[in-house]
Amino acid sequence: MPALTPDTVHTLTETLADLTEYLRENPDPAKALALIEPLLYEYTGLPVQFADTLRALARAVQEHLDTPRTTQVALLIIKLRTAAWEQTDQHNLHYVLDDLRDLYGSPHGSEPGCCRWH
């Protein structure tokens, strides 16, 4: 895996901002769904991935030898883990995609093998 940098992660946020701008231009719903689908995929979508990232950050902070063992740090770790659970709860947005696909007659992509990550 190539080394991650803040610039690498910033590229991700720029891509999301570009997607948001594109969606504000009122594109064809089928095209919009095709772009959003990988972000909301049930098992590898953004809510699940971001939740995993938050949990990994909490673990990294907690397990680092230089991390002070204080109540404040413990509370920060709890907040990260709570936020992770809140993100995980958003995984159900893939059901909204199913309903939108039904509305616009798009093929169901939430079936096994729909996304390139399988």
Short mmCIF file of C-alpha atoms in Angstrom, two decimals:
data_model
loop_
_atom_site.label_atom_id
_atom_site.label_comp_id
_atom_site.label_asym_id
_atom_site.label_seq_id
_atom_site.Cartn_x
_atom_site.Cartn_y
_atom_site.Cartn_z
CA MET A 1 0.00 0.00 0.00
CA PRO A 2 1.42 3.41 -0.89
CA ALA A 3 2.09 5.79 1.96
CA LEU A 4 -0.87 7.97 2.79
CA THR A 5 -0.42 11.69 3.15
CA PRO A 6 -2.75 14.52 4.10
CA ASP A 7 -2.76 15.43 0.38
CA THR A 8 -3.99 11.95 -0.52
CA VAL A 9 -6.90 12.24 1.89
CA HIS A 10 -7.57 15.80 0.76
CA THR A 11 -7.99 14.47 -2.78
CA LEU A 12 -10.80 12.29 -1.48
CA THR A 13 -12.60 15.24 0.07
CA GLU A 14 -12.14 17.25 -3.13
CA THR A 15 -13.71 14.42 -5.11
CA LEU A 16 -16.70 14.41 -2.75
CA ALA A 17 -17.00 18.18 -3.13
CA ASP A 18 -16.94 17.78 -6.93
CA LEU A 19 -19.66 15.16 -6.70
CA THR A 20 -21.78 17.46 -4.56
CA GLU A 21 -21.40 20.28 -7.08
CA TYR A 22 -22.32 17.92 -9.92
CA LEU A 23 -25.45 16.82 -8.07
CA ARG A 24 -26.45 20.45 -7.50
CA GLU A 25 -26.59 20.85 -11.29
CA ASN A 26 -29.64 18.54 -11.38
CA PRO A 27 -28.19 15.67 -13.42
CA ASP A 28 -30.23 12.76 -14.70
CA PRO A 29 -31.24 10.74 -11.62
CA ALA A 30 -29.99 7.46 -13.11
CA LYS A 31 -26.55 8.98 -13.65
CA ALA A 32 -26.58 10.47 -10.16
CA LEU A 33 -27.50 7.10 -8.66
CA ALA A 34 -24.65 5.42 -10.52
CA LEU A 35 -22.21 7.89 -8.97
CA ILE A 36 -23.65 7.67 -5.47
CA GLU A 37 -24.03 3.91 -5.34
CA PRO A 38 -20.39 3.10 -4.46
CA LEU A 39 -20.54 5.62 -1.62
CA LEU A 40 -23.58 3.99 -0.04
CA TYR A 41 -22.90 0.34 -0.78
CA GLU A 42 -24.00 -1.72 2.21
CA TYR A 43 -20.67 -3.35 3.03
CA THR A 44 -17.99 -1.03 1.66
CA GLY A 45 -19.73 2.32 1.41
CA LEU A 46 -18.65 5.55 2.98
CA PRO A 47 -20.59 5.20 6.26
CA VAL A 48 -19.03 1.80 6.97
CA GLN A 49 -15.55 2.82 5.85
CA PHE A 50 -15.60 6.08 7.82
CA ALA A 51 -16.84 4.26 10.92
CA ASP A 52 -13.94 1.82 10.59
CA THR A 53 -11.56 4.74 10.16
CA LEU A 54 -12.83 6.42 13.34
CA ARG A 55 -12.50 3.17 15.30
CA ALA A 56 -8.98 2.68 13.98
CA LEU A 57 -8.07 6.23 15.03
CA ALA A 58 -9.47 5.62 18.51
CA ARG A 59 -7.43 2.42 18.77
CA ALA A 60 -4.26 4.12 17.50
CA VAL A 61 -4.60 6.92 20.04
CA GLN A 62 -5.43 4.54 22.87
CA GLU A 63 -2.60 2.12 22.15
CA HIS A 64 0.16 4.66 21.40
CA LEU A 65 2.81 4.63 24.10
CA ASP A 66 3.02 8.44 24.24
CA THR A 67 -0.70 8.94 24.75
CA PRO A 68 -1.39 10.31 28.23
CA ARG A 69 -3.64 8.10 30.32
CA THR A 70 -6.04 10.79 31.47
CA THR A 71 -9.78 11.10 31.82
CA GLN A 72 -9.80 13.68 29.03
CA VAL A 73 -8.10 11.27 26.61
CA ALA A 74 -10.44 8.47 27.64
CA LEU A 75 -13.42 10.73 26.90
CA LEU A 76 -11.98 11.65 23.49
CA ILE A 77 -11.63 7.97 22.65
CA ILE A 78 -15.22 7.35 23.74
CA LYS A 79 -16.37 10.23 21.52
CA LEU A 80 -14.53 8.75 18.53
CA ARG A 81 -16.10 5.34 19.12
CA THR A 82 -19.55 6.88 19.57
CA ALA A 83 -19.16 8.78 16.31
CA ALA A 84 -18.11 5.52 14.65
CA TRP A 85 -21.31 3.83 15.78
CA GLU A 86 -23.34 6.77 14.52
CA GLN A 87 -21.66 6.45 11.13
CA THR A 88 -22.27 2.72 11.05
CA ASP A 89 -25.97 3.38 11.62
CA GLN A 90 -25.99 5.31 8.35
CA HIS A 91 -25.18 2.15 6.38
CA ASN A 92 -28.92 1.66 5.93
CA LEU A 93 -28.90 4.42 3.33
CA HIS A 94 -28.34 1.70 0.76
CA TYR A 95 -32.06 0.90 1.20
CA VAL A 96 -32.84 4.41 -0.04
CA LEU A 97 -30.86 3.60 -3.18
CA ASP A 98 -33.01 0.51 -3.73
CA ASP A 99 -36.14 2.64 -3.53
CA LEU A 100 -34.69 5.27 -5.89
CA ARG A 101 -33.68 2.58 -8.38
CA ASP A 102 -37.23 1.25 -8.29
CA LEU A 103 -38.54 4.77 -8.87
CA TYR A 104 -36.33 5.37 -11.90
CA GLY A 105 -36.26 1.82 -13.23
CA SER A 106 -32.51 1.47 -12.79
CA PRO A 107 -30.96 -1.97 -12.41
CA HIS A 108 -30.39 -3.10 -8.85
CA GLY A 109 -26.73 -2.73 -8.04
CA SER A 110 -26.95 -3.85 -4.44
CA GLU A 111 -26.93 -7.47 -5.48
CA PRO A 112 -23.68 -9.44 -5.00
CA GLY A 113 -21.03 -8.39 -7.46
CA CYS A 114 -22.49 -4.97 -8.18
CA CYS A 115 -19.52 -2.96 -7.13
CA ARG A 116 -15.95 -3.19 -8.31
CA TRP A 117 -14.75 -3.84 -4.76
CA HIS A 118 -16.07 -7.40 -4.76
#
